[in-house]
Short mmCIF file of C-alpha atoms in Angstrom, two decimals:
data_model
loop_
_atom_site.label_atom_id
_atom_site.label_comp_id
_atom_site.label_asym_id
_atom_site.label_seq_id
_atom_site.Cartn_x
_atom_site.Cartn_y
_atom_site.Cartn_z
CA MET Q 758 -67.29 32.82 123.01
CA THR Q 759 -64.30 33.71 125.17
CA ARG Q 760 -65.24 32.60 128.78
CA TRP Q 761 -63.49 34.29 131.71
CA ARG Q 762 -63.74 34.97 135.38
CA LEU Q 763 -62.80 38.02 137.65
CA ALA Q 764 -62.12 37.89 141.06
CA SER Q 765 -64.48 40.53 142.35
CA ALA Q 766 -67.45 42.75 141.67
CA ALA Q 767 -65.05 45.74 141.90
CA LEU Q 768 -62.89 44.27 139.02
CA LEU Q 769 -66.06 43.46 137.13
CA VAL Q 770 -67.16 47.02 137.30
CA ALA Q 771 -63.85 48.10 136.05
CA GLY Q 772 -64.07 45.78 133.22
CA ALA Q 773 -67.45 46.93 132.20
CA VAL Q 774 -66.67 50.59 132.28
CA GLY Q 775 -63.60 49.93 129.98
CA CYS Q 776 -65.34 47.85 127.41
CA ALA Q 777 -66.46 50.55 125.16
CA VAL Q 778 -64.09 53.15 123.60
CA MET Q 779 -63.97 56.50 125.11
CA PRO Q 780 -62.38 59.55 123.71
CA GLY Q 781 -58.64 59.30 123.05
CA SER Q 782 -58.63 55.51 123.65
CA GLY Q 783 -57.53 54.79 120.13
CA GLY Q 784 -60.71 52.81 118.92
CA GLY Q 785 -62.37 55.80 117.07
CA THR Q 786 -61.82 59.07 115.39
CA ASP Q 787 -62.25 61.29 118.48
CA THR Q 788 -59.16 63.12 119.91
CA ALA Q 789 -58.39 63.22 123.66
CA GLY Q 790 -60.62 65.69 125.47
CA ASP Q 791 -63.11 66.24 122.48
CA THR Q 792 -66.77 65.56 123.18
CA PRO Q 793 -68.71 64.81 120.03
CA PRO Q 794 -71.69 67.28 119.41
CA LEU Q 795 -74.33 64.76 119.77
CA VAL Q 796 -73.39 63.81 123.12
CA ASP Q 797 -72.90 67.45 124.18
CA GLU Q 798 -76.43 68.30 122.82
CA GLY Q 799 -78.10 65.07 124.16
CA PHE Q 800 -80.15 62.53 122.27
CA LYS Q 801 -82.86 59.76 122.94
CA ILE Q 802 -82.07 56.31 124.10
CA GLY Q 803 -84.73 53.59 124.15
CA LEU Q 804 -84.61 50.97 126.94
CA LEU Q 805 -86.84 48.00 126.37
CA LEU Q 806 -87.13 45.45 129.17
CA PRO Q 807 -88.88 42.03 128.85
CA GLU Q 808 -91.01 41.45 131.74
CA SER Q 809 -91.59 42.52 135.50
CA GLU Q 810 -92.20 39.06 136.92
CA THR Q 811 -88.56 38.91 137.70
CA THR Q 812 -87.52 41.51 140.33
CA ARG Q 813 -84.30 42.45 138.80
CA TYR Q 814 -85.42 44.36 135.71
CA GLU Q 815 -87.34 47.31 137.31
CA LYS Q 816 -85.69 47.33 140.60
CA PHE Q 817 -82.07 47.21 139.46
CA ASP Q 818 -81.51 47.31 135.51
CA ARG Q 819 -83.65 50.27 134.93
CA PRO Q 820 -82.48 52.46 137.46
CA TYR Q 821 -78.65 51.58 137.00
CA ILE Q 822 -78.83 52.05 133.03
CA THR Q 823 -80.65 55.26 133.37
CA ARG Q 824 -78.20 56.60 136.00
CA SER Q 825 -75.07 55.44 134.07
CA ILE Q 826 -76.40 57.00 130.91
CA LYS Q 827 -77.13 60.41 132.66
CA GLU Q 828 -73.60 60.48 134.09
CA LEU Q 829 -72.08 60.08 130.64
CA CYS Q 830 -74.57 62.20 128.85
CA PRO Q 831 -76.60 64.49 131.19
CA ASP Q 832 -78.72 65.89 128.41
CA CYS Q 833 -79.74 62.46 127.06
CA THR Q 834 -83.22 61.32 127.56
CA VAL Q 835 -84.17 57.59 128.25
CA LEU Q 836 -87.40 56.30 127.01
CA HIS Q 837 -88.52 53.26 128.68
CA HIS Q 838 -90.98 50.38 128.14
CA ASN Q 839 -91.61 47.02 129.81
CA ALA Q 840 -93.19 44.44 127.52
CA GLY Q 841 -94.80 42.38 130.51
CA GLY Q 842 -93.63 39.18 128.83
CA ASP Q 843 -95.61 39.90 125.49
CA SER Q 844 -93.35 39.71 122.50
CA GLY Q 845 -95.94 41.35 120.26
CA GLN Q 846 -96.18 44.29 122.70
CA GLN Q 847 -92.47 44.61 122.42
CA GLN Q 848 -92.45 44.97 118.85
CA GLN Q 849 -94.98 47.69 118.95
CA GLN Q 850 -92.80 49.52 121.61
CA ILE Q 851 -90.00 49.43 119.35
CA ASP Q 852 -91.92 50.92 116.53
CA LYS Q 853 -93.06 53.75 119.03
CA MET Q 854 -89.46 54.38 120.04
CA ILE Q 855 -88.40 54.73 116.42
CA THR Q 856 -91.27 57.21 115.70
CA HIS Q 857 -90.00 59.22 118.82
CA GLY Q 858 -86.55 59.51 117.35
CA VAL Q 859 -84.34 57.33 119.51
CA LYS Q 860 -80.84 56.98 118.26
CA VAL Q 861 -79.89 53.81 120.11
CA LEU Q 862 -82.14 50.93 121.56
CA ILE Q 863 -81.06 48.94 124.57
CA LEU Q 864 -83.00 45.75 123.85
CA ASP Q 865 -83.74 42.86 126.33
CA ALA Q 866 -85.84 40.68 124.11
CA VAL Q 867 -88.92 38.66 125.27
CA ASP Q 868 -88.47 36.36 122.35
CA ALA Q 869 -84.94 36.40 120.69
CA GLU Q 870 -86.30 35.10 117.25
CA THR Q 871 -89.55 36.79 116.86
CA ILE Q 872 -88.04 40.32 117.59
CA ALA Q 873 -85.45 40.07 114.62
CA PRO Q 874 -87.77 41.85 112.13
CA SER Q 875 -88.10 44.80 114.44
CA VAL Q 876 -84.35 44.91 114.90
CA THR Q 877 -83.99 45.00 111.13
CA LYS Q 878 -86.58 47.66 110.87
CA ALA Q 879 -84.63 49.80 113.59
CA LYS Q 880 -81.33 49.33 111.68
CA GLN Q 881 -83.04 50.39 108.40
CA GLN Q 882 -84.10 53.66 110.18
CA GLY Q 883 -80.44 54.15 111.30
CA VAL Q 884 -81.17 53.22 114.99
CA LYS Q 885 -78.25 51.30 116.69
CA VAL Q 886 -79.36 48.23 118.71
CA ILE Q 887 -77.68 46.84 121.74
CA ALA Q 888 -78.77 43.38 122.65
CA TYR Q 889 -78.97 43.37 126.61
CA ASP Q 890 -78.74 40.33 128.72
CA ARG Q 891 -80.28 38.15 125.81
CA LEU Q 892 -78.79 37.82 122.45
CA ALA Q 893 -81.43 38.81 120.07
CA GLU Q 894 -81.60 37.86 116.53
CA GLY Q 895 -81.25 40.32 113.76
CA PRO Q 896 -78.48 42.93 112.91
CA ILE Q 897 -77.47 43.50 116.50
CA ASP Q 898 -74.49 46.16 116.94
CA SER Q 899 -73.21 45.16 120.40
CA TYR Q 900 -74.05 42.79 123.35
CA THR Q 901 -73.82 42.61 127.08
CA SER Q 902 -74.61 39.93 129.40
CA PHE Q 903 -73.32 37.22 131.61
CA ASP Q 904 -71.66 33.80 130.80
CA ASN Q 905 -74.87 31.88 130.70
CA VAL Q 906 -73.40 28.42 130.18
CA GLU Q 907 -71.13 29.15 133.11
CA VAL Q 908 -74.30 30.08 135.14
CA GLY Q 909 -75.74 26.67 134.39
CA ARG Q 910 -72.34 24.89 135.22
CA MET Q 911 -72.39 26.71 138.63
CA GLN Q 912 -76.01 25.62 139.33
CA GLY Q 913 -75.35 22.23 138.25
CA GLN Q 914 -72.17 21.77 140.36
CA ALA Q 915 -73.87 23.34 143.42
CA LEU Q 916 -76.83 20.81 143.04
CA LEU Q 917 -74.37 17.87 142.57
CA GLU Q 918 -72.37 18.84 145.73
CA ALA Q 919 -75.50 19.13 147.77
CA LEU Q 920 -76.71 15.70 146.55
CA GLU Q 921 -73.30 14.14 147.45
CA LYS Q 922 -73.71 15.37 150.95
CA GLY Q 923 -76.68 13.14 151.39
CA GLY Q 924 -74.96 10.13 149.80
CA ASN Q 925 -74.72 8.73 146.22
CA PRO Q 926 -76.13 11.25 143.75
CA THR Q 927 -77.74 8.51 141.60
CA ARG Q 928 -79.65 7.11 144.58
CA GLY Q 929 -82.88 8.72 143.56
CA PRO Q 930 -84.00 10.92 140.60
CA ILE Q 931 -83.83 14.63 140.26
CA VAL Q 932 -86.12 16.99 138.57
CA MET Q 933 -85.01 19.46 136.06
CA ILE Q 934 -87.06 22.78 135.48
CA ASN Q 935 -85.66 24.94 132.86
CA GLY Q 936 -86.60 28.58 131.76
CA ALA Q 937 -88.66 29.80 128.79
CA PRO Q 938 -88.03 28.05 125.37
CA ALA Q 939 -88.15 31.44 123.71
CA ASP Q 940 -85.36 32.76 125.81
CA PRO Q 941 -81.84 31.80 124.40
CA ASN Q 942 -80.26 32.27 127.84
CA ALA Q 943 -82.60 29.52 129.06
CA GLY Q 944 -81.06 27.20 126.52
CA GLU Q 945 -77.47 28.17 127.59
CA PHE Q 946 -78.28 27.55 131.42
CA LYS Q 947 -79.70 24.25 130.47
CA GLU Q 948 -76.55 23.42 128.34
CA GLY Q 949 -74.33 24.24 131.30
CA ALA Q 950 -76.15 22.37 133.81
CA HIS Q 951 -76.46 19.21 131.68
CA ALA Q 952 -72.69 19.43 131.20
CA VAL Q 953 -72.30 19.00 134.80
CA LEU Q 954 -75.10 16.66 135.73
CA ASP Q 955 -75.27 14.23 133.02
CA GLY Q 956 -73.65 11.05 133.96
CA ASN Q 957 -73.65 11.93 137.58
CA VAL Q 958 -77.26 12.04 138.42
CA ARG Q 959 -80.58 10.59 137.15
CA VAL Q 960 -82.88 13.05 135.71
CA GLY Q 961 -86.39 11.78 136.35
CA ARG Q 962 -88.41 14.46 134.79
CA GLU Q 963 -87.49 17.63 132.78
CA PHE Q 964 -89.56 20.68 131.79
CA ASP Q 965 -89.03 23.82 129.72
CA THR Q 966 -91.17 26.46 131.40
CA PRO Q 967 -92.94 29.03 129.32
CA ASP Q 968 -92.51 32.76 130.52
CA TRP Q 969 -90.29 31.52 133.34
CA SER Q 970 -93.69 31.18 135.27
CA PRO Q 971 -93.43 30.36 139.12
CA GLU Q 972 -96.93 29.03 139.02
CA GLN Q 973 -96.16 26.70 136.03
CA ALA Q 974 -92.92 25.54 137.75
CA GLY Q 975 -94.71 24.62 140.81
CA ILE Q 976 -97.30 22.61 138.73
CA GLU Q 977 -94.47 20.91 136.99
CA ALA Q 978 -92.66 20.05 140.15
CA THR Q 979 -95.98 18.61 141.76
CA ALA Q 980 -96.51 16.48 138.44
CA ALA Q 981 -93.05 15.20 138.65
CA PHE Q 982 -93.16 14.38 142.59
CA ALA Q 983 -96.39 12.42 141.94
CA ALA Q 984 -94.97 10.59 138.84
CA LEU Q 985 -91.59 9.67 140.33
CA GLY Q 986 -92.70 9.27 144.05
CA VAL Q 987 -92.27 12.35 146.43
CA ASP Q 988 -90.08 10.18 148.77
CA GLN Q 989 -87.88 9.30 145.79
CA VAL Q 990 -86.91 12.69 144.35
CA ILE Q 991 -83.56 13.85 145.93
CA GLY Q 992 -83.13 17.24 144.32
CA VAL Q 993 -84.61 19.86 141.87
CA TYR Q 994 -82.77 21.93 139.28
CA SER Q 995 -84.44 25.33 138.94
CA ALA Q 996 -83.12 27.80 136.33
CA ASN Q 997 -84.16 30.84 138.27
CA ASP Q 998 -85.34 32.22 141.56
CA GLY Q 999 -88.83 32.88 140.51
CA MET Q 1000 -89.52 29.50 139.62
CA ALA Q 1001 -87.63 28.28 142.69
CA GLY Q 1002 -90.25 29.93 144.74
CA GLY Q 1003 -93.02 27.97 143.19
CA ILE Q 1004 -91.04 24.84 143.40
CA ALA Q 1005 -90.16 25.39 147.05
CA GLU Q 1006 -93.95 25.71 147.75
CA ALA Q 1007 -94.68 22.48 145.84
CA ILE Q 1008 -91.87 20.66 148.00
CA ARG Q 1009 -93.68 21.85 151.06
CA LEU Q 1010 -97.10 21.07 149.81
CA SER Q 1011 -96.39 17.56 148.67
CA GLY Q 1012 -94.51 16.54 151.76
CA ALA Q 1013 -91.25 16.20 150.11
CA LYS Q 1014 -88.13 16.01 152.46
CA PRO Q 1015 -87.37 19.44 153.97
CA GLY Q 1016 -84.31 20.86 152.69
CA THR Q 1017 -84.54 19.05 149.32
CA PRO Q 1018 -81.76 20.46 147.38
CA LEU Q 1019 -82.99 23.33 145.04
CA THR Q 1020 -81.11 25.75 142.85
CA GLY Q 1021 -81.89 29.26 141.49
CA GLN Q 1022 -80.59 32.33 139.85
CA ASP Q 1023 -80.86 36.24 140.22
CA ALA Q 1024 -80.40 36.51 143.93
CA GLU Q 1025 -83.84 37.62 144.40
CA LEU Q 1026 -84.56 38.85 147.98
CA ALA Q 1027 -87.06 35.93 148.68
CA ALA Q 1028 -84.46 33.54 147.37
CA ILE Q 1029 -81.73 34.84 149.70
CA GLN Q 1030 -84.34 34.47 152.70
CA ARG Q 1031 -85.15 30.90 151.52
CA ILE Q 1032 -81.32 30.03 151.43
CA LEU Q 1033 -81.23 31.28 154.98
CA LEU Q 1034 -84.25 29.16 156.00
CA GLY Q 1035 -82.84 25.99 154.28
CA THR Q 1036 -85.59 25.67 151.63
CA GLN Q 1037 -83.36 26.75 148.66
CA THR Q 1038 -79.65 25.58 148.38
CA MET Q 1039 -78.15 28.40 146.29
CA THR Q 1040 -78.78 31.14 143.86
CA ILE Q 1041 -76.55 32.87 141.12
CA TYR Q 1042 -75.73 36.51 141.62
CA LYS Q 1043 -75.13 38.46 138.52
CA PRO Q 1044 -73.51 41.91 139.28
CA ILE Q 1045 -76.07 44.05 137.33
CA MET Q 1046 -74.24 47.38 137.70
CA PRO Q 1047 -71.29 46.52 135.45
CA GLN Q 1048 -73.78 45.19 132.94
CA ALA Q 1049 -75.68 48.40 133.06
CA GLN Q 1050 -72.58 50.59 132.87
CA SER Q 1051 -71.48 48.56 129.95
CA ALA Q 1052 -74.79 49.06 128.00
CA ALA Q 1053 -74.61 52.74 128.88
CA HIS Q 1054 -71.17 53.13 127.46
CA MET Q 1055 -72.08 51.22 124.32
CA ALA Q 1056 -75.21 53.39 123.76
CA ILE Q 1057 -73.25 56.65 123.90
CA ASP Q 1058 -70.43 55.34 121.73
CA LEU Q 1059 -72.64 54.00 119.08
CA ALA Q 1060 -74.67 57.17 118.76
CA ALA Q 1061 -71.60 59.18 118.73
CA GLY Q 1062 -70.14 57.11 115.79
CA ARG Q 1063 -67.38 55.67 117.87
CA ARG Q 1064 -66.01 52.26 117.14
CA LEU Q 1065 -66.43 49.82 120.00
CA ARG Q 1066 -63.71 47.86 121.65
CA ALA Q 1067 -64.90 44.73 123.71
CA PRO Q 1068 -63.12 41.94 125.31
CA THR Q 1069 -64.85 39.44 123.38
CA THR Q 1070 -67.30 38.68 120.40
CA VAL Q 1071 -70.41 36.57 119.97
CA SER Q 1072 -72.45 35.74 116.90
CA ASN Q 1073 -76.20 35.31 116.12
CA SER Q 1074 -77.54 33.94 113.03
CA THR Q 1075 -77.39 37.34 111.25
CA VAL Q 1076 -74.01 38.89 112.46
CA LYS Q 1077 -70.68 37.44 112.93
CA GLY Q 1078 -68.17 38.94 115.69
CA ILE Q 1079 -70.75 41.21 117.61
CA PRO Q 1080 -68.54 43.20 120.09
CA SER Q 1081 -69.66 42.03 123.53
CA MET Q 1082 -69.10 42.30 127.26
CA VAL Q 1083 -69.67 39.00 129.02
CA ILE Q 1084 -69.50 39.35 132.89
CA ALA Q 1085 -68.72 36.41 135.24
CA PRO Q 1086 -71.58 35.37 137.67
CA MET Q 1087 -71.07 34.34 141.27
CA VAL Q 1088 -72.54 31.60 143.47
CA VAL Q 1089 -74.38 32.55 146.68
CA THR Q 1090 -74.91 30.21 149.45
CA ARG Q 1091 -75.77 30.45 153.07
CA ASP Q 1092 -72.03 30.93 153.72
CA ASN Q 1093 -71.37 33.97 151.58
CA ILE Q 1094 -74.34 36.18 151.42
CA LYS Q 1095 -72.66 38.88 153.45
CA GLY Q 1096 -69.67 38.86 151.17
CA THR Q 1097 -71.73 39.16 147.90
CA VAL Q 1098 -75.08 40.56 147.64
CA VAL Q 1099 -74.66 42.48 150.88
CA GLN Q 1100 -71.27 43.85 150.31
CA ASP Q 1101 -72.21 44.98 146.93
CA GLY Q 1102 -75.38 46.73 148.26
CA PHE Q 1103 -77.56 44.56 145.98
CA TRP Q 1104 -79.71 43.90 149.28
CA SER Q 1105 -79.18 45.24 152.74
CA VAL Q 1106 -79.11 43.23 155.96
CA LYS Q 1107 -82.26 45.14 156.93
CA GLU Q 1108 -83.98 43.96 153.96
CA ILE Q 1109 -82.99 40.50 154.23
CA CYS Q 1110 -83.42 39.92 157.88
CA ALA Q 1111 -86.67 41.79 158.33
CA PRO Q 1112 -88.97 38.71 158.85
CA GLU Q 1113 -88.94 37.67 162.37
CA GLN Q 1114 -88.47 33.99 161.32
CA LEU Q 1115 -85.09 35.04 159.80
CA LYS Q 1116 -83.45 36.55 162.98
CA ALA Q 1117 -81.90 33.33 164.28
CA ALA Q 1118 -80.63 32.54 160.85
CA CYS Q 1119 -79.22 35.82 160.38
CA LYS Q 1120 -77.33 35.74 163.58
CA SER Q 1121 -75.86 32.27 162.90
CA THR Q 1122 -74.55 33.58 159.57
CA GLY Q 1123 -73.10 36.75 161.05
CA LEU Q 1124 -75.51 39.02 159.03
CA ILE Q 1125 -76.49 40.58 162.35
#
């Protein structure tokens, strides 16, 4: 996979919008100014999201994708289902969407492997399939996501730097709490984190957490603290913010040192607030708008029979060279909240600083 970075969210948006071929761009058979009849008449697009435990899917991905599709194809209809973390339920949802005549599926798979037969079934019915956020198995037509190995590297580097501020990063063990084994992204986050941390820290305990469960992550952290010695653990790698919430509570209840370095991902509101309070070190902000715009463009172009042009390709076990849009993530710390999630309108200052206990921290960081 080609790995690349862009300097700002604005450039990311521009890149995402340009990833799929539009009329007259040279990538298909359309001529400049022509609108294919299918787009002019409208058609059905299925949007399948994996779960609602993570804030982003229903709060950001769904409305961003729906709005972007409506801008490109006003008469198109978006059918939406959330699988609630149940891969069997998601398979049934795909069947329903095929029955309802969708032309394209935007699929964020609960389980990348078990969904493959459903992807194959969709393709057999002439339905195009876009793998969204997670690279599903099966005959996928295109893919849009983030550089997941780079996310892990960023998390690992931030944790290492935080540990070094306290002294030798091998002075005590760390705990690693990774994401769901069924999620291919979790494996890539883990790979990236290990690439930075291996040889520089001591991993005392490591877990792969089913369903990205915050409760389970808290249980795992508590068990690790008990086994390693709560006074000995010097940091915790958490693959996402939801789990970081459970871990932060475990740190508090176990009597671990306040401010123990703790990573995260997704820039959830609670995580931004924990960063301000000093109970979480960092998070990864993944600009969802360009990802959603990319998926919308891909959906319209695939349904219209246009050939996609994308800046890179990826492969799964079925298809080689899947046209892909891979978007660069950003690290968020206490020092750049204003210039990242606030500047992009992901969270407002009002939302972040609403709790009374955050007023002082918001003032000291220039948010208010």
